[in-house]
Amino acid sequence: MELFGSYTSPFVRHCRIALLETKTKFSFTETDFETSAKLSPAKKVPFLHHNDLRLHDSTSILKYVREKADERFFADVKDFDQYCLVNTAMDSAINVFLLEREGVTADSVKYVKRQKQRIDDILQLMEDKEHAVAYEGPHPFSDGELRLGCFLSWGLFRERFNLDKYPRLQAFVDKLNDYPYFADTDPNRT
């Protein structure tokens, strides 16, 4: 099994954590923007090759890894909804990040302003939301929680936001940072 991606991508990080949690043997091939555009029709990371199987999105990779290890991908719809909301925020944050690198800002484009508002609204919802998901899995965190942690950690790493207004989210990231697989995949360590 070969996972392609970037050490800084929150989507890739989540896949790496799942592979480590399930003790799945895999190799990791660091892939940049240009290479992913050539090797994946989705033109993004992560993507996975396993024998003849090609997967092109972190969600399908996570589902495959969890099911191969006889684990549930999601315990309930609340956890899945959190995962989906966080995906929306991550997509928006990464798009804003890349657009700002090109000189496109919220001051000049309404679309970027809307994306930034989407991120803020989802962060506020996650701050207000009870994190008492009834998760009973083989690992200490659900995939919805891991996705949230990967996003928050990426946002802090890339200085896209801070968590001063979100003490519960900051406490959650602090708790995740004590989880060895989360700590071992921290982009600051690579």
PDB file of C-alpha atoms in Angstrom:
ATOM      1  CA  MET A   1       0.000   0.000   0.000  1.00  0.00           C
ATOM      2  CA  GLU A   2       1.455   3.363  -1.044  1.00  0.00           C
ATOM      3  CA  LEU A   3       0.066   6.677   0.197  1.00  0.00           C
ATOM      4  CA  PHE A   4       0.980   9.785  -1.756  1.00  0.00           C
ATOM      5  CA  GLY A   5       0.787  13.192  -0.168  1.00  0.00           C
ATOM      6  CA  SER A   6       2.304  16.084   1.683  1.00  0.00           C
ATOM      7  CA  TYR A   7       3.395  16.070   5.305  1.00  0.00           C
ATOM      8  CA  THR A   8       1.545  19.352   5.859  1.00  0.00           C
ATOM      9  CA  SER A   9      -1.834  18.358   4.364  1.00  0.00           C
ATOM     10  CA  PRO A  10      -4.535  17.811   7.015  1.00  0.00           C
ATOM     11  CA  PHE A  11      -6.281  15.339   4.682  1.00  0.00           C
ATOM     12  CA  VAL A  12      -3.098  13.296   4.305  1.00  0.00           C
ATOM     13  CA  ARG A  13      -2.381  13.494   8.031  1.00  0.00           C
ATOM     14  CA  HIS A  14      -5.738  11.936   8.846  1.00  0.00           C
ATOM     15  CA  CYS A  15      -4.989   9.049   6.459  1.00  0.00           C
ATOM     16  CA  ARG A  16      -1.545   8.559   7.995  1.00  0.00           C
ATOM     17  CA  ILE A  17      -3.094   8.419  11.473  1.00  0.00           C
ATOM     18  CA  ALA A  18      -5.665   5.821  10.359  1.00  0.00           C
ATOM     19  CA  LEU A  19      -2.947   3.702   8.750  1.00  0.00           C
ATOM     20  CA  LEU A  20      -0.887   3.868  11.946  1.00  0.00           C
ATOM     21  CA  GLU A  21      -3.890   3.130  14.174  1.00  0.00           C
ATOM     22  CA  THR A  22      -4.837   0.064  12.155  1.00  0.00           C
ATOM     23  CA  LYS A  23      -1.207  -1.047  11.988  1.00  0.00           C
ATOM     24  CA  THR A  24      -1.477  -1.229   8.206  1.00  0.00           C
ATOM     25  CA  LYS A  25       1.847  -1.592   6.419  1.00  0.00           C
ATOM     26  CA  PHE A  26       2.288   1.255   3.964  1.00  0.00           C
ATOM     27  CA  SER A  27       4.889   3.436   2.356  1.00  0.00           C
ATOM     28  CA  PHE A  28       4.583   7.183   2.121  1.00  0.00           C
ATOM     29  CA  THR A  29       5.659   9.063  -0.987  1.00  0.00           C
ATOM     30  CA  GLU A  30       5.937  12.791  -0.520  1.00  0.00           C
ATOM     31  CA  THR A  31       4.207  14.452  -3.442  1.00  0.00           C
ATOM     32  CA  ASP A  32       4.174  18.104  -4.419  1.00  0.00           C
ATOM     33  CA  PHE A  33       1.580  20.200  -6.238  1.00  0.00           C
ATOM     34  CA  GLU A  34       2.921  19.419  -9.727  1.00  0.00           C
ATOM     35  CA  THR A  35       3.368  15.686  -9.168  1.00  0.00           C
ATOM     36  CA  SER A  36      -0.134  15.246  -7.755  1.00  0.00           C
ATOM     37  CA  ALA A  37      -1.505  17.016 -10.832  1.00  0.00           C
ATOM     38  CA  LYS A  38       0.241  14.440 -13.016  1.00  0.00           C
ATOM     39  CA  LEU A  39      -0.475  11.297 -10.982  1.00  0.00           C
ATOM     40  CA  SER A  40      -4.053  11.886  -9.817  1.00  0.00           C
ATOM     41  CA  PRO A  41      -7.053  12.856 -11.924  1.00  0.00           C
ATOM     42  CA  ALA A  42      -8.328  14.778  -8.881  1.00  0.00           C
ATOM     43  CA  LYS A  43      -5.074  16.789  -8.954  1.00  0.00           C
ATOM     44  CA  LYS A  44      -4.838  16.786  -5.170  1.00  0.00           C
ATOM     45  CA  VAL A  45      -3.507  14.773  -2.270  1.00  0.00           C
ATOM     46  CA  PRO A  46      -3.852  12.262  -0.822  1.00  0.00           C
ATOM     47  CA  PHE A  47      -4.173   9.381  -3.213  1.00  0.00           C
ATOM     48  CA  LEU A  48      -3.456   5.731  -2.577  1.00  0.00           C
ATOM     49  CA  HIS A  49      -2.231   2.822  -4.670  1.00  0.00           C
ATOM     50  CA  HIS A  50      -2.762  -0.718  -3.418  1.00  0.00           C
ATOM     51  CA  ASN A  51      -2.095  -3.389  -6.006  1.00  0.00           C
ATOM     52  CA  ASP A  52      -4.523  -2.526  -8.829  1.00  0.00           C
ATOM     53  CA  LEU A  53      -6.714  -0.312  -6.645  1.00  0.00           C
ATOM     54  CA  ARG A  54      -6.419   3.484  -7.024  1.00  0.00           C
ATOM     55  CA  LEU A  55      -8.186   5.766  -4.545  1.00  0.00           C
ATOM     56  CA  HIS A  56      -8.221   9.526  -5.070  1.00  0.00           C
ATOM     57  CA  ASP A  57      -9.773  11.088  -1.970  1.00  0.00           C
ATOM     58  CA  SER A  58      -9.042  10.954   1.742  1.00  0.00           C
ATOM     59  CA  THR A  59     -12.582   9.804   2.542  1.00  0.00           C
ATOM     60  CA  SER A  60     -12.419   6.760   0.280  1.00  0.00           C
ATOM     61  CA  ILE A  61      -8.912   6.003   1.584  1.00  0.00           C
ATOM     62  CA  LEU A  62     -10.078   6.193   5.205  1.00  0.00           C
ATOM     63  CA  LYS A  63     -13.109   3.996   4.491  1.00  0.00           C
ATOM     64  CA  TYR A  64     -10.887   1.438   2.771  1.00  0.00           C
ATOM     65  CA  VAL A  65      -8.298   1.412   5.565  1.00  0.00           C
ATOM     66  CA  ARG A  66     -10.895   1.133   8.352  1.00  0.00           C
ATOM     67  CA  GLU A  67     -12.872  -1.619   6.619  1.00  0.00           C
ATOM     68  CA  LYS A  68      -9.729  -3.576   5.760  1.00  0.00           C
ATOM     69  CA  ALA A  69      -8.959  -3.598   9.495  1.00  0.00           C
ATOM     70  CA  ASP A  70     -12.552  -4.693  10.289  1.00  0.00           C
ATOM     71  CA  GLU A  71     -13.331  -1.325  11.856  1.00  0.00           C
ATOM     72  CA  ARG A  72     -16.309   0.969  11.435  1.00  0.00           C
ATOM     73  CA  PHE A  73     -15.612   4.205   9.594  1.00  0.00           C
ATOM     74  CA  PHE A  74     -18.347   6.114  11.446  1.00  0.00           C
ATOM     75  CA  ALA A  75     -20.211   5.047  14.542  1.00  0.00           C
ATOM     76  CA  ASP A  76     -23.129   7.403  13.994  1.00  0.00           C
ATOM     77  CA  VAL A  77     -24.532  10.153  11.800  1.00  0.00           C
ATOM     78  CA  LYS A  78     -23.480  12.925  14.235  1.00  0.00           C
ATOM     79  CA  ASP A  79     -19.834  11.971  13.873  1.00  0.00           C
ATOM     80  CA  PHE A  80     -20.212  11.762  10.093  1.00  0.00           C
ATOM     81  CA  ASP A  81     -21.890  15.182  10.003  1.00  0.00           C
ATOM     82  CA  GLN A  82     -19.027  16.680  12.020  1.00  0.00           C
ATOM     83  CA  TYR A  83     -16.581  15.103   9.565  1.00  0.00           C
ATOM     84  CA  CYS A  84     -18.488  16.609   6.618  1.00  0.00           C
ATOM     85  CA  LEU A  85     -18.668  20.074   8.192  1.00  0.00           C
ATOM     86  CA  VAL A  86     -14.963  20.019   8.938  1.00  0.00           C
ATOM     87  CA  ASN A  87     -14.250  18.916   5.353  1.00  0.00           C
ATOM     88  CA  THR A  88     -16.182  21.973   4.162  1.00  0.00           C
ATOM     89  CA  ALA A  89     -14.168  24.250   6.447  1.00  0.00           C
ATOM     90  CA  MET A  90     -10.872  22.634   5.402  1.00  0.00           C
ATOM     91  CA  ASP A  91     -11.663  22.937   1.710  1.00  0.00           C
ATOM     92  CA  SER A  92     -12.539  26.596   2.218  1.00  0.00           C
ATOM     93  CA  ALA A  93      -9.440  27.291   4.314  1.00  0.00           C
ATOM     94  CA  ILE A  94      -7.111  25.637   1.831  1.00  0.00           C
ATOM     95  CA  ASN A  95      -8.753  27.460  -1.100  1.00  0.00           C
ATOM     96  CA  VAL A  96      -8.415  30.802   0.699  1.00  0.00           C
ATOM     97  CA  PHE A  97      -4.798  29.976   1.571  1.00  0.00           C
ATOM     98  CA  LEU A  98      -3.939  29.158  -2.052  1.00  0.00           C
ATOM     99  CA  LEU A  99      -5.889  32.112  -3.460  1.00  0.00           C
ATOM    100  CA  GLU A 100      -4.165  34.522  -1.084  1.00  0.00           C
ATOM    101  CA  ARG A 101      -0.808  33.197  -2.289  1.00  0.00           C
ATOM    102  CA  GLU A 102      -1.937  34.333  -5.754  1.00  0.00           C
ATOM    103  CA  GLY A 103      -2.937  37.755  -4.458  1.00  0.00           C
ATOM    104  CA  VAL A 104      -6.696  37.133  -4.323  1.00  0.00           C
ATOM    105  CA  THR A 105      -8.108  38.375  -1.003  1.00  0.00           C
ATOM    106  CA  ALA A 106     -11.439  38.748   0.777  1.00  0.00           C
ATOM    107  CA  ASP A 107     -11.125  42.500   0.280  1.00  0.00           C
ATOM    108  CA  SER A 108     -11.164  42.093  -3.487  1.00  0.00           C
ATOM    109  CA  VAL A 109     -13.387  39.056  -4.106  1.00  0.00           C
ATOM    110  CA  LYS A 110     -16.765  38.290  -2.492  1.00  0.00           C
ATOM    111  CA  TYR A 111     -16.239  34.542  -2.972  1.00  0.00           C
ATOM    112  CA  VAL A 112     -13.149  34.616  -0.754  1.00  0.00           C
ATOM    113  CA  LYS A 113     -15.015  36.632   1.866  1.00  0.00           C
ATOM    114  CA  ARG A 114     -17.792  34.023   1.863  1.00  0.00           C
ATOM    115  CA  GLN A 115     -15.248  31.223   2.256  1.00  0.00           C
ATOM    116  CA  LYS A 116     -13.685  32.974   5.260  1.00  0.00           C
ATOM    117  CA  GLN A 117     -17.126  33.441   6.823  1.00  0.00           C
ATOM    118  CA  ARG A 118     -17.856  29.745   6.270  1.00  0.00           C
ATOM    119  CA  ILE A 119     -14.674  28.840   8.174  1.00  0.00           C
ATOM    120  CA  ASP A 120     -15.563  31.172  11.058  1.00  0.00           C
ATOM    121  CA  ASP A 121     -19.133  29.871  11.263  1.00  0.00           C
ATOM    122  CA  ILE A 122     -18.025  26.240  11.345  1.00  0.00           C
ATOM    123  CA  LEU A 123     -15.361  26.959  13.967  1.00  0.00           C
ATOM    124  CA  GLN A 124     -18.017  28.654  16.105  1.00  0.00           C
ATOM    125  CA  LEU A 125     -20.381  25.709  15.659  1.00  0.00           C
ATOM    126  CA  MET A 126     -17.639  23.272  16.669  1.00  0.00           C
ATOM    127  CA  GLU A 127     -16.854  25.449  19.699  1.00  0.00           C
ATOM    128  CA  ASP A 128     -20.512  25.448  20.761  1.00  0.00           C
ATOM    129  CA  LYS A 129     -21.160  21.817  19.858  1.00  0.00           C
ATOM    130  CA  GLU A 130     -21.025  19.186  22.530  1.00  0.00           C
ATOM    131  CA  HIS A 131     -18.160  16.808  21.745  1.00  0.00           C
ATOM    132  CA  ALA A 132     -19.949  14.014  23.531  1.00  0.00           C
ATOM    133  CA  VAL A 133     -20.213  11.830  20.448  1.00  0.00           C
ATOM    134  CA  ALA A 134     -21.076   8.340  21.651  1.00  0.00           C
ATOM    135  CA  TYR A 135     -17.996   6.831  20.082  1.00  0.00           C
ATOM    136  CA  GLU A 136     -17.009   3.357  21.140  1.00  0.00           C
ATOM    137  CA  GLY A 137     -14.241   2.392  18.792  1.00  0.00           C
ATOM    138  CA  PRO A 138     -10.929   0.676  18.967  1.00  0.00           C
ATOM    139  CA  HIS A 139      -9.081   4.018  19.138  1.00  0.00           C
ATOM    140  CA  PRO A 140      -9.450   6.944  21.520  1.00  0.00           C
ATOM    141  CA  PHE A 141     -10.814   9.319  18.851  1.00  0.00           C
ATOM    142  CA  SER A 142     -13.440   8.942  16.137  1.00  0.00           C
ATOM    143  CA  ASP A 143     -12.779   9.908  12.527  1.00  0.00           C
ATOM    144  CA  GLY A 144     -14.955  13.004  12.970  1.00  0.00           C
ATOM    145  CA  GLU A 145     -12.806  14.036  15.919  1.00  0.00           C
ATOM    146  CA  LEU A 146      -9.570  13.245  14.098  1.00  0.00           C
ATOM    147  CA  ARG A 147     -10.711  15.265  11.086  1.00  0.00           C
ATOM    148  CA  LEU A 148     -11.480  18.226  13.353  1.00  0.00           C
ATOM    149  CA  GLY A 149      -8.109  17.913  15.067  1.00  0.00           C
ATOM    150  CA  CYS A 150      -6.212  17.706  11.776  1.00  0.00           C
ATOM    151  CA  PHE A 151      -8.007  20.823  10.539  1.00  0.00           C
ATOM    152  CA  LEU A 152      -7.398  22.822  13.707  1.00  0.00           C
ATOM    153  CA  SER A 153      -3.768  21.796  13.835  1.00  0.00           C
ATOM    154  CA  TRP A 154      -3.290  22.727  10.159  1.00  0.00           C
ATOM    155  CA  GLY A 155      -4.930  26.121  10.702  1.00  0.00           C
ATOM    156  CA  LEU A 156      -2.588  26.832  13.592  1.00  0.00           C
ATOM    157  CA  PHE A 157       0.453  25.542  11.672  1.00  0.00           C
ATOM    158  CA  ARG A 158      -0.352  27.703   8.631  1.00  0.00           C
ATOM    159  CA  GLU A 159      -1.358  30.649  10.842  1.00  0.00           C
ATOM    160  CA  ARG A 160      -4.782  30.763   9.176  1.00  0.00           C
ATOM    161  CA  PHE A 161      -6.528  31.361  12.500  1.00  0.00           C
ATOM    162  CA  ASN A 162      -5.902  31.181  16.203  1.00  0.00           C
ATOM    163  CA  LEU A 163      -8.077  29.593  18.824  1.00  0.00           C
ATOM    164  CA  ASP A 164      -8.195  32.480  21.309  1.00  0.00           C
ATOM    165  CA  LYS A 165     -11.973  32.802  20.772  1.00  0.00           C
ATOM    166  CA  TYR A 166     -12.397  29.030  20.935  1.00  0.00           C
ATOM    167  CA  PRO A 167     -11.175  27.696  24.311  1.00  0.00           C
ATOM    168  CA  ARG A 168     -12.963  24.347  23.938  1.00  0.00           C
ATOM    169  CA  LEU A 169     -11.351  23.780  20.549  1.00  0.00           C
ATOM    170  CA  GLN A 170      -7.955  24.736  21.974  1.00  0.00           C
ATOM    171  CA  ALA A 171      -8.433  22.267  24.831  1.00  0.00           C
ATOM    172  CA  PHE A 172      -9.426  19.610  22.287  1.00  0.00           C
ATOM    173  CA  VAL A 173      -6.253  20.192  20.225  1.00  0.00           C
ATOM    174  CA  ASP A 174      -4.174  20.070  23.413  1.00  0.00           C
ATOM    175  CA  LYS A 175      -5.757  16.709  24.279  1.00  0.00           C
ATOM    176  CA  LEU A 176      -5.119  15.369  20.765  1.00  0.00           C
ATOM    177  CA  ASN A 177      -1.495  16.506  20.922  1.00  0.00           C
ATOM    178  CA  ASP A 178      -1.044  13.953  23.715  1.00  0.00           C
ATOM    179  CA  TYR A 179      -2.213  11.146  21.430  1.00  0.00           C
ATOM    180  CA  PRO A 180       0.959   9.509  20.045  1.00  0.00           C
ATOM    181  CA  TYR A 181      -0.277   8.978  16.461  1.00  0.00           C
ATOM    182  CA  PHE A 182      -1.466  12.569  16.279  1.00  0.00           C
ATOM    183  CA  ALA A 183       1.765  13.876  17.777  1.00  0.00           C
ATOM    184  CA  ASP A 184       3.920  11.686  15.507  1.00  0.00           C
ATOM    185  CA  THR A 185       2.244  13.108  12.373  1.00  0.00           C
ATOM    186  CA  ASP A 186       2.547  16.761  13.428  1.00  0.00           C
ATOM    187  CA  PRO A 187       3.820  18.766  10.420  1.00  0.00           C
ATOM    188  CA  ASN A 188       6.175  20.654  12.758  1.00  0.00           C
ATOM    189  CA  ARG A 189       8.037  17.372  13.354  1.00  0.00           C
ATOM    190  CA  THR A 190       8.734  16.525   9.714  1.00  0.00           C
TER     191      THR A 190
END
